[in-house]
Short mmCIF file of C-alpha atoms in Angstrom, two decimals:
data_model
loop_
_atom_site.label_atom_id
_atom_site.label_comp_id
_atom_site.label_asym_id
_atom_site.label_seq_id
_atom_site.Cartn_x
_atom_site.Cartn_y
_atom_site.Cartn_z
CA MET X 1 98.50 95.55 72.25
CA GLY X 2 96.29 94.74 69.30
CA CYS X 3 93.24 96.59 70.60
CA ASP X 4 92.06 99.96 71.79
CA GLN X 5 93.32 101.27 75.12
CA ILE X 6 90.49 102.62 77.31
CA ASP X 7 91.81 104.46 80.35
CA GLY X 8 93.09 101.64 82.47
CA PHE X 9 91.62 98.63 80.70
CA SER X 10 91.42 97.39 77.15
CA ALA X 11 88.74 95.67 75.12
CA SER X 12 88.58 93.91 71.80
CA ASP X 13 85.52 93.17 69.70
CA SER X 14 84.96 89.72 71.19
CA SER X 15 83.05 88.88 74.35
CA TRP X 16 84.31 90.89 77.28
CA ASP X 17 84.77 88.03 79.74
CA VAL X 18 87.76 86.64 77.85
CA THR X 19 89.19 89.72 76.20
CA TRP X 20 89.17 92.42 78.86
CA ARG X 21 92.80 93.06 79.60
CA VAL X 22 94.08 94.99 82.55
CA SER X 23 97.80 95.47 82.30
CA PHE X 24 98.53 96.71 85.77
CA LYS X 25 101.51 96.19 88.03
CA CYS X 26 100.36 95.51 91.58
CA ALA X 27 101.95 96.57 94.84
CA CYS X 28 100.31 95.14 97.94
CA VAL X 29 100.91 96.67 101.33
CA GLY X 30 99.91 95.07 104.59
CA TRP X 31 100.59 95.69 108.25
CA GLY X 32 100.74 93.64 111.38
CA GLY X 33 98.66 93.92 114.49
CA GLY X 34 101.21 95.71 116.59
CA GLY X 35 99.58 99.12 116.36
CA SER X 36 96.16 100.50 117.07
CA SER X 37 93.70 100.00 114.26
CA HIS X 38 92.61 103.60 114.66
CA ASP X 39 95.99 105.31 114.40
CA LEU X 40 96.48 107.58 111.43
CA THR X 41 99.81 106.63 109.99
CA CYS X 42 100.77 108.82 107.08
CA ARG X 43 103.09 107.01 104.70
CA THR X 44 104.47 107.80 101.27
CA TRP X 45 106.55 105.50 99.13
CA PRO X 46 109.23 107.13 96.96
CA HIS X 47 110.26 105.40 93.80
CA GLY X 48 113.15 103.01 94.00
CA THR X 49 114.90 101.10 91.29
CA PRO X 50 112.33 99.96 88.73
CA ARG X 51 111.94 96.23 88.55
CA SER X 52 112.74 94.42 85.35
CA SER X 53 109.58 92.30 85.67
CA SER X 54 107.36 94.86 84.02
CA LEU X 55 103.89 93.84 82.97
CA GLN X 56 103.44 92.14 79.64
CA ALA X 57 100.11 92.32 77.82
CA SER X 58 98.52 89.22 76.33
CA GLN X 59 96.12 89.03 73.45
CA ARG X 60 93.55 87.09 75.44
CA ARG X 61 94.23 87.50 79.18
CA PRO X 62 95.11 90.28 81.58
CA TYR X 63 98.41 90.07 83.42
CA ARG X 64 99.44 91.43 86.79
CA SER X 65 102.93 91.67 88.23
CA PHE X 66 103.20 91.63 92.01
CA SER X 67 105.69 94.35 92.85
CA GLN X 68 106.24 94.29 96.61
CA ALA X 69 104.70 93.84 100.02
CA LEU X 70 105.37 96.42 102.71
CA LYS X 71 104.59 95.65 106.32
CA SER X 72 103.98 98.05 109.16
CA SER X 73 102.93 97.82 112.78
CA SER X 74 100.60 100.74 112.25
CA ALA X 75 97.20 100.76 110.68
CA VAL X 76 96.94 103.55 108.17
CA PHE X 77 98.93 104.57 105.11
CA CYS X 78 99.37 107.95 103.47
CA VAL X 79 100.59 108.21 99.92
CA LEU X 80 100.98 111.20 97.65
CA LEU X 81 99.50 110.19 94.33
CA THR X 82 101.24 112.80 92.21
CA ALA X 83 104.16 115.15 92.22
CA THR X 84 102.05 118.22 91.54
CA ALA X 85 99.27 119.97 93.43
CA TRP X 86 96.95 117.06 92.72
CA ASN X 87 97.57 115.16 95.93
CA CYS X 88 94.80 112.63 96.49
CA ALA X 89 93.70 110.95 99.71
CA ILE X 90 92.53 107.54 98.57
CA MET X 91 91.74 105.75 101.75
CA ALA X 92 89.73 106.97 104.65
CA SER X 93 88.21 105.77 107.86
CA PRO X 94 90.95 105.31 108.74
CA TYR X 95 93.16 104.59 105.75
CA LEU X 96 95.08 107.00 103.55
CA SER X 97 97.30 106.30 100.58
CA GLY X 98 99.29 107.84 97.73
CA TRP X 99 102.74 108.24 96.17
CA SER X 100 105.89 110.23 96.56
CA LYS X 101 106.48 113.70 95.21
CA ASN X 102 108.77 115.18 92.58
CA ARG X 103 109.47 111.92 90.83
CA PRO X 104 109.46 110.98 87.15
CA PRO X 105 106.73 108.59 86.05
CA SER X 106 109.04 105.58 86.21
CA ARG X 107 107.44 102.55 87.79
CA GLY X 108 109.41 101.15 90.71
CA GLU X 109 109.14 100.26 94.35
CA TYR X 110 107.81 102.43 97.14
CA ASN X 111 109.33 102.96 100.55
CA VAL X 112 107.89 104.43 103.72
CA TYR X 113 108.21 108.20 103.64
CA SER X 114 106.56 109.47 106.80
CA THR X 115 104.57 108.18 109.74
CA PHE X 116 102.55 110.19 112.22
CA GLN X 117 99.47 109.89 114.37
CA SER X 118 96.77 112.42 113.66
CA HIS X 119 94.26 112.06 116.51
CA GLU X 120 94.31 110.79 120.06
CA PRO X 121 91.35 109.21 121.83
CA GLU X 122 89.31 111.74 123.78
CA PHE X 123 86.38 111.75 126.17
CA ASP X 124 83.51 114.22 126.25
CA TYR X 125 82.77 114.49 129.96
CA LEU X 126 79.71 116.65 129.40
CA LYS X 127 77.99 114.01 127.27
CA SER X 128 79.83 111.00 128.71
CA LEU X 129 80.89 110.14 125.17
CA GLU X 130 84.13 108.54 124.09
CA ILE X 131 85.61 110.09 120.95
CA GLU X 132 87.64 107.58 118.96
CA GLU X 133 90.86 108.48 117.22
CA LYS X 134 89.56 106.76 114.08
CA ILE X 135 89.96 108.86 110.96
CA ASN X 136 86.77 109.37 108.96
CA LYS X 137 88.06 111.42 106.02
CA ILE X 138 91.32 112.81 104.68
CA ARG X 139 91.66 115.44 101.97
CA TRP X 140 94.78 116.90 100.39
CA LEU X 141 95.25 120.58 99.73
CA PRO X 142 96.94 121.61 96.47
CA GLN X 143 100.70 121.73 96.81
CA GLN X 144 102.05 125.28 96.67
CA ASN X 145 105.65 124.68 97.76
CA ALA X 146 107.89 121.86 98.91
CA ALA X 147 105.58 121.03 101.81
CA HIS X 148 102.34 119.07 101.65
CA PHE X 149 99.16 119.96 103.52
CA LEU X 150 96.24 117.70 104.35
CA LEU X 151 93.03 117.83 106.35
CA SER X 152 92.12 114.89 108.55
CA THR X 153 89.07 114.44 110.73
CA ASN X 154 87.69 112.04 113.27
CA ASP X 155 84.14 112.25 114.61
CA LYS X 156 84.56 115.70 116.16
CA THR X 157 87.87 117.40 115.36
CA ILE X 158 89.44 118.46 112.06
CA LYS X 159 93.18 119.06 111.81
CA LEU X 160 95.34 120.72 109.16
CA TRP X 161 98.71 118.99 108.88
CA LYS X 162 101.92 120.15 107.24
CA ILE X 163 104.34 117.49 106.00
CA SER X 164 107.79 118.83 105.17
CA GLU X 165 111.39 117.72 104.77
CA ARG X 166 114.45 118.96 106.64
CA ASP X 167 118.02 118.03 105.71
CA LYS X 168 119.93 120.79 107.54
CA ARG X 169 120.21 121.83 111.15
CA ALA X 170 121.66 124.85 112.89
CA GLU X 171 124.80 124.39 114.99
CA GLY X 172 126.98 126.74 116.98
CA TYR X 173 124.45 128.37 119.29
CA ASN X 174 125.77 130.65 122.01
CA LEU X 175 123.38 129.85 124.84
CA LYS X 176 122.96 126.10 124.35
CA ASP X 177 125.15 123.19 123.38
CA GLU X 178 124.68 120.69 120.55
CA ASP X 179 122.32 118.57 122.68
CA GLY X 180 120.03 121.54 123.34
CA ARG X 181 121.03 122.00 126.96
CA LEU X 182 121.61 125.52 128.27
CA ARG X 183 125.22 126.55 128.73
CA ASP X 184 126.59 128.29 131.78
CA PRO X 185 126.62 132.03 130.88
CA PHE X 186 129.81 132.56 132.87
CA ARG X 187 131.67 130.05 130.67
CA ILE X 188 130.74 131.74 127.41
CA THR X 189 133.88 133.58 126.36
CA SER X 190 133.23 134.21 122.67
CA LEU X 191 130.42 135.06 120.32
CA ARG X 192 129.56 132.41 117.74
CA VAL X 193 127.48 132.70 114.59
CA PRO X 194 125.21 129.64 114.09
CA VAL X 195 125.72 127.81 110.81
CA LEU X 196 123.58 125.31 108.92
CA MET X 197 125.06 121.82 108.72
CA PRO X 198 123.81 118.91 106.59
CA MET X 199 121.99 116.09 108.33
CA ASP X 200 120.06 112.96 107.46
CA LEU X 201 116.76 113.68 105.78
CA MET X 202 113.98 114.09 108.31
CA VAL X 203 110.29 114.24 107.41
CA GLU X 204 108.23 116.20 109.90
CA ALA X 205 104.46 116.33 110.33
CA SER X 206 103.14 119.23 112.37
CA PRO X 207 99.54 120.29 113.08
CA ARG X 208 99.12 123.83 111.77
CA ARG X 209 95.43 124.30 112.60
CA ILE X 210 92.90 122.50 114.80
CA PHE X 211 89.21 123.03 114.04
CA ALA X 212 87.09 121.79 116.93
CA ASN X 213 83.83 122.27 118.85
CA ALA X 214 81.66 122.96 115.81
CA HIS X 215 79.85 119.66 115.27
CA THR X 216 77.35 118.08 117.62
CA TYR X 217 77.05 114.95 115.52
CA HIS X 218 79.68 112.75 113.89
CA ILE X 219 81.54 114.29 110.96
CA ASN X 220 81.11 112.21 107.80
CA SER X 221 82.59 114.47 105.10
CA ILE X 222 85.15 117.18 104.49
CA SER X 223 85.73 118.82 101.11
CA VAL X 224 88.24 121.48 100.09
CA ASN X 225 86.74 124.32 98.06
CA SER X 226 88.08 125.38 94.68
CA ASP X 227 89.23 128.72 96.10
CA TYR X 228 91.66 126.73 98.30
CA GLU X 229 90.87 129.07 101.19
CA THR X 230 87.72 127.44 102.55
CA TYR X 231 86.38 123.95 103.06
CA LEU X 232 83.17 122.21 104.08
CA SER X 233 82.60 119.81 106.93
CA ALA X 234 79.36 117.85 107.25
CA ASP X 235 77.78 115.77 109.97
CA ASP X 236 74.42 114.03 110.07
CA LEU X 237 72.36 117.24 110.29
CA ARG X 238 74.58 120.24 109.54
CA ILE X 239 77.18 121.50 107.09
CA ASN X 240 79.72 124.12 108.16
CA LEU X 241 81.94 126.38 106.07
CA TRP X 242 85.45 126.97 107.43
CA HIS X 243 88.30 129.26 106.50
CA LEU X 244 91.65 127.51 106.63
CA GLU X 245 93.19 130.39 108.59
CA ILE X 246 90.39 130.73 111.17
CA THR X 247 89.92 128.00 113.76
CA ASP X 248 87.64 129.56 116.38
CA ARG X 249 84.52 129.98 114.25
CA SER X 250 82.72 128.57 111.24
CA PHE X 251 79.56 129.41 109.32
CA ASN X 252 76.62 127.05 109.39
CA ILE X 253 75.34 126.91 105.81
CA VAL X 254 72.99 123.89 106.01
CA ASP X 255 70.87 122.84 108.97
CA ILE X 256 68.23 120.15 108.51
CA LYS X 257 67.63 119.51 112.20
CA PRO X 258 63.86 119.71 112.89
CA ALA X 259 62.43 121.44 115.94
CA ASN X 260 61.20 118.07 117.11
CA MET X 261 63.69 115.25 116.57
CA GLU X 262 60.82 112.80 116.28
CA GLU X 263 60.04 114.44 112.95
CA LEU X 264 63.49 113.64 111.56
CA THR X 265 63.13 111.69 108.31
CA GLU X 266 66.60 111.87 106.74
CA VAL X 267 70.22 112.64 107.51
CA ILE X 268 73.13 114.03 105.52
CA THR X 269 75.40 111.27 104.25
CA ALA X 270 78.01 113.13 102.15
CA ALA X 271 78.94 116.62 100.93
CA GLU X 272 81.21 117.80 98.14
CA CYS X 273 82.40 121.15 96.79
CA HIS X 274 82.21 121.90 93.08
CA PRO X 275 85.68 121.58 91.49
CA LEU X 276 85.43 124.88 89.58
CA GLN X 277 82.78 127.08 91.22
CA CYS X 278 83.59 127.91 94.83
CA ASN X 279 80.01 128.98 95.56
CA VAL X 280 78.42 125.65 94.61
CA PHE X 281 78.27 122.45 96.62
CA VAL X 282 76.09 119.35 96.86
CA TYR X 283 75.05 117.10 99.68
CA SER X 284 73.30 113.74 99.65
CA SER X 285 70.84 112.22 102.06
CA SER X 286 69.78 108.86 103.41
CA LYS X 287 66.64 109.08 101.25
CA GLY X 288 68.67 108.87 98.05
CA THR X 289 68.28 112.55 97.15
CA ILE X 290 70.96 115.08 96.19
CA ARG X 291 70.65 118.81 96.74
CA LEU X 292 72.76 121.36 94.92
CA CYS X 293 73.15 124.67 96.75
CA ASP X 294 74.51 128.08 95.75
CA MET X 295 76.01 130.11 98.58
CA ARG X 296 75.40 133.31 96.62
CA ALA X 297 71.64 132.89 97.03
CA ALA X 298 71.59 132.98 100.83
CA ALA X 299 73.88 132.68 103.81
CA LEU X 300 71.89 129.70 105.08
CA CYS X 301 71.28 127.29 102.21
CA ASP X 302 68.09 125.75 103.57
CA ARG X 303 66.57 126.14 100.13
CA HIS X 304 68.42 124.21 97.48
CA SER X 305 68.98 125.42 93.93
CA LYS X 306 68.53 122.00 92.37
CA PHE X 307 67.06 118.76 93.63
CA PHE X 308 68.14 115.44 92.10
CA GLU X 309 66.02 112.37 92.68
CA GLU X 310 65.17 109.33 90.62
CA PRO X 311 61.50 108.30 90.83
CA GLU X 312 61.03 104.96 92.52
CA ASP X 313 59.26 102.15 90.74
CA PRO X 314 56.30 101.20 92.99
CA SER X 315 56.36 97.62 91.75
CA SER X 316 59.89 97.06 93.06
CA ARG X 317 59.40 98.66 96.47
CA SER X 318 60.26 96.49 99.46
CA PHE X 319 61.19 96.73 103.12
CA PHE X 320 64.81 97.44 102.13
CA SER X 321 64.10 100.06 99.46
CA GLU X 322 64.87 103.07 101.63
CA ILE X 323 68.01 101.49 103.09
CA ILE X 324 69.58 100.54 99.77
CA SER X 325 68.69 103.91 98.22
CA SER X 326 70.74 105.79 100.83
CA ILE X 327 73.68 107.50 99.13
CA SER X 328 77.05 106.70 100.66
CA ASP X 329 79.25 108.88 98.43
CA VAL X 330 78.95 111.74 95.96
CA LYS X 331 81.73 112.98 93.67
CA PHE X 332 81.87 115.73 91.05
CA SER X 333 83.58 114.95 87.79
CA HIS X 334 86.80 116.83 87.10
CA SER X 335 85.01 118.91 84.47
CA GLY X 336 82.27 119.87 86.92
CA ARG X 337 79.55 118.91 84.41
CA TYR X 338 78.55 115.65 86.07
CA MET X 339 78.37 114.15 89.51
CA MET X 340 78.43 110.53 90.57
CA THR X 341 76.55 108.96 93.47
CA ARG X 342 76.94 105.55 95.05
CA ASP X 343 74.11 103.75 96.76
CA TYR X 344 74.21 100.19 98.02
CA LEU X 345 73.62 98.39 94.73
CA SER X 346 74.51 100.87 91.99
CA VAL X 347 76.48 103.87 90.78
CA LYS X 348 74.61 106.70 89.09
CA VAL X 349 75.96 109.55 86.97
CA TRP X 350 73.94 112.76 86.96
CA ASP X 351 74.05 115.69 84.57
CA LEU X 352 73.84 118.90 86.59
CA ASN X 353 71.41 120.23 83.99
CA MET X 354 68.95 117.34 84.40
CA GLU X 355 67.41 116.76 87.81
CA ASN X 356 64.67 114.20 87.21
CA ARG X 357 66.82 111.13 86.53
CA PRO X 358 70.46 110.06 86.14
CA VAL X 359 71.97 109.93 82.68
CA GLU X 360 73.83 106.70 83.46
CA THR X 361 73.21 103.87 85.91
CA TYR X 362 75.69 101.06 86.56
CA GLN X 363 74.74 98.00 88.60
CA VAL X 364 77.60 97.10 90.92
CA HIS X 365 76.32 93.88 92.52
CA GLU X 366 72.70 93.44 91.52
CA TYR X 367 73.05 89.73 92.33
CA LEU X 368 72.88 90.69 96.02
CA ARG X 369 69.28 91.84 95.78
CA SER X 370 68.10 88.35 96.70
CA LYS X 371 70.45 88.40 99.72
CA LEU X 372 69.23 91.65 101.26
CA CYS X 373 67.58 89.90 104.19
CA SER X 374 70.78 88.20 105.33
CA LEU X 375 72.79 91.35 104.59
CA TYR X 376 70.41 93.26 106.84
CA GLU X 377 70.86 90.76 109.64
CA ASN X 378 74.66 91.01 109.59
CA ASP X 379 74.57 94.83 109.10
CA CYS X 380 76.42 94.65 105.78
CA ILE X 381 73.54 96.47 104.14
CA PHE X 382 74.73 99.61 105.95
CA ASP X 383 78.25 99.50 104.46
CA LYS X 384 79.31 102.78 102.87
CA PHE X 385 81.09 102.24 99.56
CA GLU X 386 83.00 105.07 97.91
CA CYS X 387 83.41 105.72 94.19
CA CYS X 388 85.88 107.64 92.03
CA TRP X 389 86.45 109.02 88.52
CA ASN X 390 89.49 108.52 86.36
CA GLY X 391 91.43 111.57 85.24
CA THR X 392 89.46 112.08 82.02
CA ASP X 393 86.00 111.31 83.49
CA SER X 394 85.65 108.49 80.96
CA ALA X 395 85.67 105.65 83.50
CA ILE X 396 84.53 105.11 87.07
CA MET X 397 85.46 102.65 89.79
CA THR X 398 83.89 101.40 93.01
CA GLY X 399 84.24 98.51 95.42
CA SER X 400 82.22 95.44 96.29
CA TYR X 401 82.42 92.33 98.47
CA ASN X 402 84.83 89.40 98.34
CA ASN X 403 87.59 91.96 97.66
CA PHE X 404 86.07 92.63 94.23
CA PHE X 405 86.10 96.04 92.63
CA ARG X 406 84.23 97.16 89.52
CA MET X 407 85.37 99.44 86.70
CA PHE X 408 82.94 100.89 84.16
CA ASP X 409 83.85 102.50 80.85
CA ARG X 410 81.39 105.31 80.11
CA ASN X 411 82.09 105.40 76.38
CA THR X 412 81.54 101.72 75.57
CA ARG X 413 79.36 100.88 78.61
CA ARG X 414 81.56 97.87 79.21
CA ASP X 415 82.50 96.81 82.71
CA ILE X 416 84.97 94.55 84.42
CA THR X 417 85.19 92.90 87.82
CA LEU X 418 88.63 92.42 89.36
CA GLU X 419 89.81 90.96 92.64
CA ALA X 420 92.37 92.46 95.00
CA SER X 421 93.73 89.34 96.64
CA ARG X 422 96.97 88.82 98.49
CA GLU X 423 96.86 85.11 97.70
CA ASN X 424 96.88 85.84 93.97
CA SER X 425 99.61 88.48 94.22
CA LYS X 426 102.45 86.37 92.89
CA PRO X 427 105.19 87.58 90.54
CA ARG X 428 103.84 87.80 86.99
CA ALA X 429 100.49 86.40 88.09
CA MET X 430 97.59 87.01 85.72
CA LEU X 431 94.93 89.49 86.77
CA LYS X 432 91.83 87.80 85.44
CA PRO X 433 88.36 89.28 85.25
CA ARG X 434 86.04 87.68 87.78
CA LYS X 435 82.39 86.84 87.29
CA VAL X 436 79.74 85.99 89.88
CA CYS X 437 77.31 83.21 89.04
CA THR X 438 73.80 83.73 90.37
CA GLY X 439 72.43 80.26 89.76
CA GLY X 440 72.55 77.14 87.68
CA LYS X 441 75.73 75.57 86.43
CA ARG X 442 78.76 77.80 86.82
CA LYS X 443 81.97 77.80 84.84
CA LYS X 444 85.37 76.99 86.27
CA ASP X 445 86.48 80.60 86.71
CA GLU X 446 83.15 81.82 88.08
CA ILE X 447 82.28 82.22 91.75
CA SER X 448 78.88 81.49 93.24
CA VAL X 449 77.02 84.31 94.95
CA ASP X 450 76.53 82.00 97.94
CA SER X 451 80.29 81.70 98.47
CA LEU X 452 81.04 85.44 98.59
CA ASP X 453 82.87 86.57 101.71
CA PHE X 454 81.08 89.65 103.05
CA ASN X 455 83.83 90.29 105.59
CA LYS X 456 86.18 91.07 102.71
CA LYS X 457 84.98 94.34 101.27
CA ILE X 458 86.52 97.21 99.32
CA LEU X 459 85.04 100.44 100.62
CA HIS X 460 87.77 102.86 99.52
CA THR X 461 89.19 103.27 96.02
CA ALA X 462 91.03 106.03 94.16
CA TRP X 463 92.17 106.74 90.63
CA HIS X 464 95.28 108.75 89.82
CA PRO X 465 94.13 112.12 88.39
CA LYS X 466 96.53 112.00 85.44
CA GLU X 467 97.69 108.42 84.95
CA ASN X 468 96.16 104.96 84.72
CA VAL X 469 97.08 104.12 88.29
CA ILE X 470 94.54 102.97 90.84
CA ALA X 471 94.69 102.18 94.54
CA VAL X 472 92.37 99.83 96.36
CA ALA X 473 92.01 99.31 100.10
CA ALA X 474 91.03 95.74 100.90
CA THR X 475 90.60 95.30 104.67
CA ASN X 476 94.17 95.58 106.00
CA ASN X 477 95.93 95.63 102.63
CA LEU X 478 96.61 98.37 100.14
CA TYR X 479 96.90 97.37 96.49
CA ILE X 480 98.33 99.66 93.83
CA PHE X 481 97.75 98.75 90.20
CA GLN X 482 99.33 100.66 87.35
CA ASP X 483 99.05 100.50 83.61
CA LYS X 484 101.71 98.77 81.59
CA ILE X 485 104.67 100.84 80.40
CA ASN X 486 105.83 99.74 76.96
#
């Protein structure tokens, strides 16, 4: 390639805006309006025959090869990102995505694997409250056998699903015929031994556990613990600890609800378990603070072990300061040494050993600071963007508006802005870095900040834990980009 490869994107020694190269193959998935926008449709795409139009790298420009477009009448996709226990839910509220299992790393097409609806609309008659079927979060459990397990949650109820394959069926029952109807006992003249017969492959999704009636407020986070036996669920004011085998009770480990609700000053926005230490977890708040708690210290973690907060510059304080400082997502690095938080304008990386300030700060769309008033009026300022690490913790990714998403290399501190656009997804089309112009004369390939479409936003992104493969959810499309295979 003539330059160094940096975990999903490449850079030479020249200026980044013409030499950043992203050699990804893109697969865009869309669906029609035939289904409910709140259905959870779990889909995986097994590899097909690899296309011959593999991505070719250029010395000066990034290239992208549009692989395929899958359509569905349902609204949500489920994809298993890897063939091992590292199954990753990459789209939530209500989207979910990934790849098929037990496949070699050949790059080909993806086909629908399974479809099921997770939640039904409900109504709380006691509170006269309608509970939507919309999925807020989805988390995979490590794969232990041929079946896959995932947790999905709407505002009130969490479900544990098992997704498995069946290619044989039993035939030759004594008391019922092949259609399942009961036979007349008086016409049974012989004893038969049922046998297993081959059948067309069937993928089944069955709810194994239902965890309900534990949250008064809307659930915003679920996180599987590193012991793979317990998980956390968080709403605006409380965090509960569940055992995967026990559905009728949970332990309340964080409760920030004041005695007088008029004294409420902050709410919980996200919670995450430590990837290596099952007793440690963090949760973020609408004030931009992060609290690290140790469950060994007390059963009720009202007192945090560590408190992470960046001091605010008084000179830059404005009416919107508290809103844009609210943390929408928090993620531990795979090593467990760092954690990453996403607020409205930036991504921050924190060292768990340093609480007073982040070790790294990346501006995602600082050019929107002058637009905060209009963003407040159209409620875009309350959008909750997610963020993710790559498999080696050397790069991070998050979304923005106008279907842009940002990637930051932690080693070189270089960044790149890319666009997930269906219009540009043509065979062998170039994936060019995009740049937003904030004022003055703009270049041909630049886009003015005044022409950004705030209805097109990328809230959910994911990075394959072991490969340079990313997935991006752009409104009603799912884009999969993968690194070039030589």
